[in-house]
Amino acid sequence: MRGHTGRRVTAGVVQAVNPGRHYGALAREVEIAPTVHNRLRFAEECLRLNRGAEAAALLEGCLNGMYAKDPAIRITLARARYAEGDYAGTVQVLEDLQRDTPDHLTTDGRLLHAMALEGVGRADDALQEYAGLIEPFPGEEVRCRYAALLAKTGAEDGALAQYREVVRRVELQGRRRSRLRSVRCPGPDRLAQILPAQHLWANHGSHEAAMDMLIGQKPRAPTPSPGAAAAAPGPAGLPGPSAADEM
């Protein structure tokens, strides 16, 4: 195997065998030449390895002089703070960026902003940000996050409408319903927790049946396995949550 593709495959194998090797090499580069470029590369590697605090420290050290308001560094810093659970710090970085250079806040940055707003309890602001991202953001992640927060704040009908739209769009693209999990659409027991009882059939029993419910069809009755134990009751007498159905 030769050329660029061969080098990429080899690098991937090395990374899988020794995931810390690249981290060590980048750390040495920063020690030898602590340039902004080297620090940024090292910070990205730290984020990949879930070392958010270390990444944040590196990035904060870059925000000086001509780079004091650099959009790319600030967005990466916001990612690092979010990774550490510092939602307030994430909001602060992104809102400062939006104030200083609004044209540089990408759709990815806006999604991170919405998630951080949700994290600090600013639900109304998060809902507004999610709603504004549904059209420009590819895929169904934003719509599902929007629906989940609608349900969490008591807007069950709005949440159900959004989940139905997710199913419609997934099927329109010719994708199997089983792929709904990959776009953050919750399983049936999770739906039993976040949507009111009148929207659900008490004996839905399967992910496929829950998807039927979402698009307005009466679900098929599940066939219980011989000797299966009864599920513990969940909210409003519905089946309790199953780990397999949690996102």
mmCIF file of C-alpha atoms in Angstrom:
data_model
loop_
_atom_site.group_PDB
_atom_site.id
_atom_site.type_symbol
_atom_site.label_atom_id
_atom_site.label_comp_id
_atom_site.label_asym_id
_atom_site.label_seq_id
_atom_site.Cartn_x
_atom_site.Cartn_y
_atom_site.Cartn_z
ATOM 1 C CA MET A 1 0.000 0.000 0.000
ATOM 2 C CA ARG A 2 1.568 3.234 -1.125
ATOM 3 C CA GLY A 3 0.914 6.942 -1.320
ATOM 4 C CA HIS A 4 -1.352 9.164 0.771
ATOM 5 C CA THR A 5 -4.007 6.480 1.386
ATOM 6 C CA GLY A 6 -1.384 4.039 2.607
ATOM 7 C CA ARG A 7 0.039 6.566 5.024
ATOM 8 C CA ARG A 8 -3.450 7.311 6.392
ATOM 9 C CA VAL A 9 -4.199 3.631 6.948
ATOM 10 C CA THR A 10 -0.840 3.109 8.661
ATOM 11 C CA ALA A 11 -1.440 6.132 10.902
ATOM 12 C CA GLY A 12 -4.874 4.773 11.800
ATOM 13 C CA VAL A 13 -3.452 1.391 12.778
ATOM 14 C CA VAL A 14 -0.740 3.010 14.912
ATOM 15 C CA GLN A 15 -3.357 5.214 16.580
ATOM 16 C CA ALA A 16 -5.537 2.200 17.395
ATOM 17 C CA VAL A 17 -2.622 0.245 18.870
ATOM 18 C CA ASN A 18 -1.141 3.178 20.801
ATOM 19 C CA PRO A 19 -3.746 5.976 21.138
ATOM 20 C CA GLY A 20 -1.397 8.104 23.263
ATOM 21 C CA ARG A 21 1.456 8.138 20.790
ATOM 22 C CA HIS A 22 0.203 11.171 18.859
ATOM 23 C CA TYR A 23 -0.545 12.974 22.119
ATOM 24 C CA GLY A 24 3.045 12.509 23.278
ATOM 25 C CA ALA A 25 4.471 13.689 19.965
ATOM 26 C CA LEU A 26 2.328 16.821 19.965
ATOM 27 C CA ALA A 27 3.194 17.560 23.589
ATOM 28 C CA ARG A 28 6.895 17.467 22.681
ATOM 29 C CA GLU A 29 6.290 19.807 19.737
ATOM 30 C CA VAL A 30 4.612 22.325 22.048
ATOM 31 C CA GLU A 31 7.467 22.043 24.531
ATOM 32 C CA ILE A 32 10.027 22.657 21.786
ATOM 33 C CA ALA A 33 8.068 25.390 19.978
ATOM 34 C CA PRO A 34 4.995 26.668 21.871
ATOM 35 C CA THR A 35 3.479 28.385 18.842
ATOM 36 C CA VAL A 36 -0.248 28.966 18.460
ATOM 37 C CA HIS A 37 -0.323 26.438 15.617
ATOM 38 C CA ASN A 38 1.296 23.728 17.742
ATOM 39 C CA ARG A 39 -0.926 24.481 20.717
ATOM 40 C CA LEU A 40 -4.051 24.265 18.580
ATOM 41 C CA ARG A 41 -3.037 20.891 17.179
ATOM 42 C CA PHE A 42 -2.282 19.638 20.677
ATOM 43 C CA ALA A 43 -5.594 20.989 22.004
ATOM 44 C CA GLU A 44 -7.524 19.137 19.281
ATOM 45 C CA GLU A 45 -5.754 15.925 20.258
ATOM 46 C CA CYS A 46 -6.602 16.542 23.917
ATOM 47 C CA LEU A 47 -10.254 16.964 22.971
ATOM 48 C CA ARG A 48 -10.154 13.730 20.986
ATOM 49 C CA LEU A 49 -8.857 11.985 24.108
ATOM 50 C CA ASN A 50 -11.514 13.624 26.343
ATOM 51 C CA ARG A 51 -8.944 15.807 28.097
ATOM 52 C CA GLY A 52 -11.070 18.919 27.997
ATOM 53 C CA ALA A 53 -9.432 20.774 30.890
ATOM 54 C CA GLU A 54 -5.994 20.382 29.331
ATOM 55 C CA ALA A 55 -7.323 21.548 25.969
ATOM 56 C CA ALA A 56 -8.972 24.587 27.583
ATOM 57 C CA ALA A 57 -5.727 25.592 29.299
ATOM 58 C CA LEU A 58 -3.815 25.372 26.014
ATOM 59 C CA LEU A 59 -6.433 27.417 24.179
ATOM 60 C CA GLU A 60 -6.681 30.102 26.828
ATOM 61 C CA GLY A 61 -2.928 30.536 26.481
ATOM 62 C CA CYS A 62 -3.414 31.241 22.773
ATOM 63 C CA LEU A 63 -5.870 34.106 23.249
ATOM 64 C CA ASN A 64 -3.262 36.845 23.389
ATOM 65 C CA GLY A 65 -2.066 39.623 21.123
ATOM 66 C CA MET A 66 -3.223 39.264 17.540
ATOM 67 C CA TYR A 67 -5.071 36.059 18.474
ATOM 68 C CA ALA A 68 -6.989 37.560 21.413
ATOM 69 C CA LYS A 69 -10.308 37.389 19.560
ATOM 70 C CA ASP A 70 -9.545 34.671 17.028
ATOM 71 C CA PRO A 71 -12.873 32.949 16.165
ATOM 72 C CA ALA A 72 -11.440 29.472 15.540
ATOM 73 C CA ILE A 73 -9.592 29.434 18.865
ATOM 74 C CA ARG A 74 -12.634 30.678 20.751
ATOM 75 C CA ILE A 75 -14.960 28.091 19.221
ATOM 76 C CA THR A 76 -12.498 25.322 20.069
ATOM 77 C CA LEU A 77 -12.254 26.719 23.606
ATOM 78 C CA ALA A 78 -16.056 26.577 23.860
ATOM 79 C CA ARG A 79 -15.937 22.914 22.800
ATOM 80 C CA ALA A 80 -13.336 22.218 25.483
ATOM 81 C CA ARG A 81 -15.396 23.902 28.193
ATOM 82 C CA TYR A 82 -18.525 22.046 27.131
ATOM 83 C CA ALA A 83 -16.615 18.766 27.222
ATOM 84 C CA GLU A 84 -15.741 19.505 30.846
ATOM 85 C CA GLY A 85 -19.358 20.287 31.741
ATOM 86 C CA ASP A 86 -18.673 24.016 32.086
ATOM 87 C CA TYR A 87 -21.871 25.099 30.351
ATOM 88 C CA ALA A 88 -21.789 28.635 31.734
ATOM 89 C CA GLY A 89 -18.220 29.045 30.453
ATOM 90 C CA THR A 90 -19.279 27.698 27.055
ATOM 91 C CA VAL A 91 -22.138 30.198 26.822
ATOM 92 C CA GLN A 92 -19.822 33.049 27.822
ATOM 93 C CA VAL A 93 -17.227 32.237 25.162
ATOM 94 C CA LEU A 94 -19.798 31.850 22.384
ATOM 95 C CA GLU A 95 -21.813 34.934 23.304
ATOM 96 C CA ASP A 96 -18.625 37.010 23.438
ATOM 97 C CA LEU A 97 -17.752 35.651 19.990
ATOM 98 C CA GLN A 98 -21.242 36.397 18.679
ATOM 99 C CA ARG A 99 -20.966 39.969 19.973
ATOM 100 C CA ASP A 100 -17.486 40.598 18.553
ATOM 101 C CA THR A 101 -17.621 38.706 15.232
ATOM 102 C CA PRO A 102 -21.174 37.408 14.632
ATOM 103 C CA ASP A 103 -20.430 36.220 11.097
ATOM 104 C CA HIS A 104 -17.928 33.676 12.429
ATOM 105 C CA LEU A 105 -20.387 31.668 14.554
ATOM 106 C CA THR A 106 -21.041 28.591 12.403
ATOM 107 C CA THR A 107 -24.068 26.312 12.613
ATOM 108 C CA ASP A 108 -21.938 23.914 14.666
ATOM 109 C CA GLY A 109 -21.128 26.788 17.012
ATOM 110 C CA ARG A 110 -24.793 27.717 17.278
ATOM 111 C CA LEU A 111 -25.730 24.123 18.098
ATOM 112 C CA LEU A 112 -23.086 24.079 20.825
ATOM 113 C CA HIS A 113 -24.533 27.363 22.093
ATOM 114 C CA ALA A 114 -28.046 25.885 22.229
ATOM 115 C CA MET A 115 -26.827 22.805 24.083
ATOM 116 C CA ALA A 116 -24.938 24.941 26.594
ATOM 117 C CA LEU A 117 -27.976 27.191 27.099
ATOM 118 C CA GLU A 118 -29.978 24.071 27.859
ATOM 119 C CA GLY A 119 -27.242 22.990 30.257
ATOM 120 C CA VAL A 120 -27.463 26.209 32.293
ATOM 121 C CA GLY A 121 -31.254 26.080 32.432
ATOM 122 C CA ARG A 122 -32.030 28.820 29.896
ATOM 123 C CA ALA A 123 -34.656 26.651 28.227
ATOM 124 C CA ASP A 124 -36.503 29.412 26.356
ATOM 125 C CA ASP A 125 -33.274 30.708 24.811
ATOM 126 C CA ALA A 126 -32.185 27.171 23.931
ATOM 127 C CA LEU A 127 -35.542 26.434 22.263
ATOM 128 C CA GLN A 128 -35.232 29.597 20.199
ATOM 129 C CA GLU A 129 -31.716 28.640 19.096
ATOM 130 C CA TYR A 130 -32.733 25.058 18.252
ATOM 131 C CA ALA A 131 -35.752 26.287 16.274
ATOM 132 C CA GLY A 132 -33.538 28.575 14.218
ATOM 133 C CA LEU A 133 -31.140 25.726 13.432
ATOM 134 C CA ILE A 134 -33.624 23.125 12.197
ATOM 135 C CA GLU A 135 -33.487 24.227 8.565
ATOM 136 C CA PRO A 136 -29.788 25.118 8.084
ATOM 137 C CA PHE A 137 -28.375 22.183 10.083
ATOM 138 C CA PRO A 138 -28.012 18.882 8.191
ATOM 139 C CA GLY A 139 -29.598 15.712 9.530
ATOM 140 C CA GLU A 140 -32.146 15.311 12.307
ATOM 141 C CA GLU A 141 -30.081 15.863 15.457
ATOM 142 C CA VAL A 142 -31.263 19.436 15.996
ATOM 143 C CA ARG A 143 -34.941 18.530 15.517
ATOM 144 C CA CYS A 144 -34.614 15.676 18.018
ATOM 145 C CA ARG A 145 -32.869 17.872 20.570
ATOM 146 C CA TYR A 146 -35.559 20.493 20.031
ATOM 147 C CA ALA A 147 -38.321 17.909 20.513
ATOM 148 C CA ALA A 148 -36.714 16.526 23.670
ATOM 149 C CA LEU A 149 -36.486 19.990 25.223
ATOM 150 C CA LEU A 150 -40.067 20.796 24.207
ATOM 151 C CA ALA A 151 -41.197 17.649 26.019
ATOM 152 C CA LYS A 152 -39.038 18.457 29.029
ATOM 153 C CA THR A 153 -40.629 21.896 29.328
ATOM 154 C CA GLY A 154 -44.175 20.542 29.050
ATOM 155 C CA ALA A 155 -44.896 21.205 25.362
ATOM 156 C CA GLU A 156 -45.780 17.571 24.642
ATOM 157 C CA ASP A 157 -47.867 18.223 21.524
ATOM 158 C CA GLY A 158 -45.053 20.238 19.972
ATOM 159 C CA ALA A 159 -42.557 17.498 20.848
ATOM 160 C CA LEU A 160 -44.737 14.814 19.277
ATOM 161 C CA ALA A 161 -45.107 16.880 16.103
ATOM 162 C CA GLN A 162 -41.323 17.219 15.843
ATOM 163 C CA TYR A 163 -40.725 13.494 16.384
ATOM 164 C CA ARG A 164 -43.320 12.672 13.725
ATOM 165 C CA GLU A 165 -41.501 14.999 11.347
ATOM 166 C CA VAL A 166 -38.236 13.189 12.084
ATOM 167 C CA VAL A 167 -39.849 9.864 11.160
ATOM 168 C CA ARG A 168 -41.376 11.357 8.005
ATOM 169 C CA ARG A 169 -38.063 12.809 6.873
ATOM 170 C CA VAL A 170 -36.120 9.634 7.620
ATOM 171 C CA GLU A 171 -38.582 7.552 5.619
ATOM 172 C CA LEU A 172 -38.629 10.134 2.812
ATOM 173 C CA GLN A 173 -34.897 9.591 2.443
ATOM 174 C CA GLY A 174 -35.481 5.839 2.122
ATOM 175 C CA ARG A 175 -33.752 5.068 5.396
ATOM 176 C CA ARG A 176 -34.895 2.241 7.639
ATOM 177 C CA ARG A 177 -36.750 3.092 10.812
ATOM 178 C CA SER A 178 -34.090 1.248 12.771
ATOM 179 C CA ARG A 179 -31.792 4.147 11.862
ATOM 180 C CA LEU A 180 -33.914 6.493 13.980
ATOM 181 C CA ARG A 181 -31.750 5.702 16.970
ATOM 182 C CA SER A 182 -28.783 7.163 15.129
ATOM 183 C CA VAL A 183 -30.576 10.526 14.799
ATOM 184 C CA ARG A 184 -31.342 10.664 18.529
ATOM 185 C CA CYS A 185 -34.993 9.619 18.232
ATOM 186 C CA PRO A 186 -35.808 7.928 21.556
ATOM 187 C CA GLY A 187 -37.042 4.399 21.920
ATOM 188 C CA PRO A 188 -40.581 3.504 23.023
ATOM 189 C CA ASP A 189 -40.008 3.416 26.764
ATOM 190 C CA ARG A 190 -38.253 6.764 26.645
ATOM 191 C CA LEU A 191 -41.239 8.128 24.706
ATOM 192 C CA ALA A 192 -43.477 6.763 27.455
ATOM 193 C CA GLN A 193 -41.592 8.972 29.888
ATOM 194 C CA ILE A 194 -41.479 12.177 27.860
ATOM 195 C CA LEU A 195 -44.902 12.149 26.168
ATOM 196 C CA PRO A 196 -48.319 12.033 27.878
ATOM 197 C CA ALA A 197 -50.215 8.764 28.173
ATOM 198 C CA GLN A 198 -52.919 9.760 25.703
ATOM 199 C CA HIS A 199 -50.332 9.820 22.907
ATOM 200 C CA LEU A 200 -49.224 6.229 23.483
ATOM 201 C CA TRP A 201 -50.644 2.734 23.282
ATOM 202 C CA ALA A 202 -50.018 1.137 26.633
ATOM 203 C CA ASN A 203 -48.830 -2.120 25.072
ATOM 204 C CA HIS A 204 -46.585 -0.739 22.332
ATOM 205 C CA GLY A 205 -43.841 -3.133 23.417
ATOM 206 C CA SER A 206 -41.334 -2.529 20.614
ATOM 207 C CA HIS A 207 -39.371 0.222 18.928
ATOM 208 C CA GLU A 208 -41.169 -0.507 15.630
ATOM 209 C CA ALA A 209 -44.553 -0.104 17.316
ATOM 210 C CA ALA A 210 -43.470 3.204 18.814
ATOM 211 C CA MET A 211 -42.467 4.399 15.356
ATOM 212 C CA ASP A 212 -45.942 3.400 14.095
ATOM 213 C CA MET A 213 -47.380 5.524 16.881
ATOM 214 C CA LEU A 214 -45.222 8.465 15.872
ATOM 215 C CA ILE A 215 -46.578 8.499 12.312
ATOM 216 C CA GLY A 216 -50.165 8.067 13.435
ATOM 217 C CA GLN A 217 -50.734 4.350 12.846
ATOM 218 C CA LYS A 218 -52.127 1.932 15.387
ATOM 219 C CA PRO A 219 -49.219 -0.296 16.431
ATOM 220 C CA ARG A 220 -49.385 -4.042 16.085
ATOM 221 C CA ALA A 221 -49.861 -5.870 19.357
ATOM 222 C CA PRO A 222 -46.549 -7.328 20.564
ATOM 223 C CA THR A 223 -46.155 -11.065 20.825
ATOM 224 C CA PRO A 224 -44.932 -11.893 24.330
ATOM 225 C CA SER A 225 -42.181 -14.470 24.591
ATOM 226 C CA PRO A 226 -43.065 -17.643 26.554
ATOM 227 C CA GLY A 227 -42.447 -17.222 30.234
ATOM 228 C CA ALA A 228 -41.494 -13.563 29.883
ATOM 229 C CA ALA A 229 -41.669 -11.648 33.135
ATOM 230 C CA ALA A 230 -44.045 -8.688 33.280
ATOM 231 C CA ALA A 231 -42.338 -5.310 32.949
ATOM 232 C CA ALA A 232 -42.402 -3.015 35.945
ATOM 233 C CA PRO A 233 -45.014 -0.287 35.442
ATOM 234 C CA GLY A 234 -43.766 3.079 34.311
ATOM 235 C CA PRO A 235 -45.404 6.499 34.307
ATOM 236 C CA ALA A 236 -49.215 6.417 34.051
ATOM 237 C CA GLY A 237 -49.203 2.611 34.128
ATOM 238 C CA LEU A 238 -47.056 2.304 31.010
ATOM 239 C CA PRO A 239 -44.127 -0.125 30.802
ATOM 240 C CA GLY A 240 -41.042 0.998 32.678
ATOM 241 C CA PRO A 241 -37.841 2.167 30.982
ATOM 242 C CA SER A 242 -35.566 -0.309 29.300
ATOM 243 C CA ALA A 243 -31.840 0.315 29.015
ATOM 244 C CA ALA A 244 -31.962 -0.890 25.415
ATOM 245 C CA ASP A 245 -34.386 1.888 24.527
ATOM 246 C CA GLU A 246 -32.510 4.729 26.188
ATOM 247 C CA MET A 247 -30.482 7.017 23.965
#
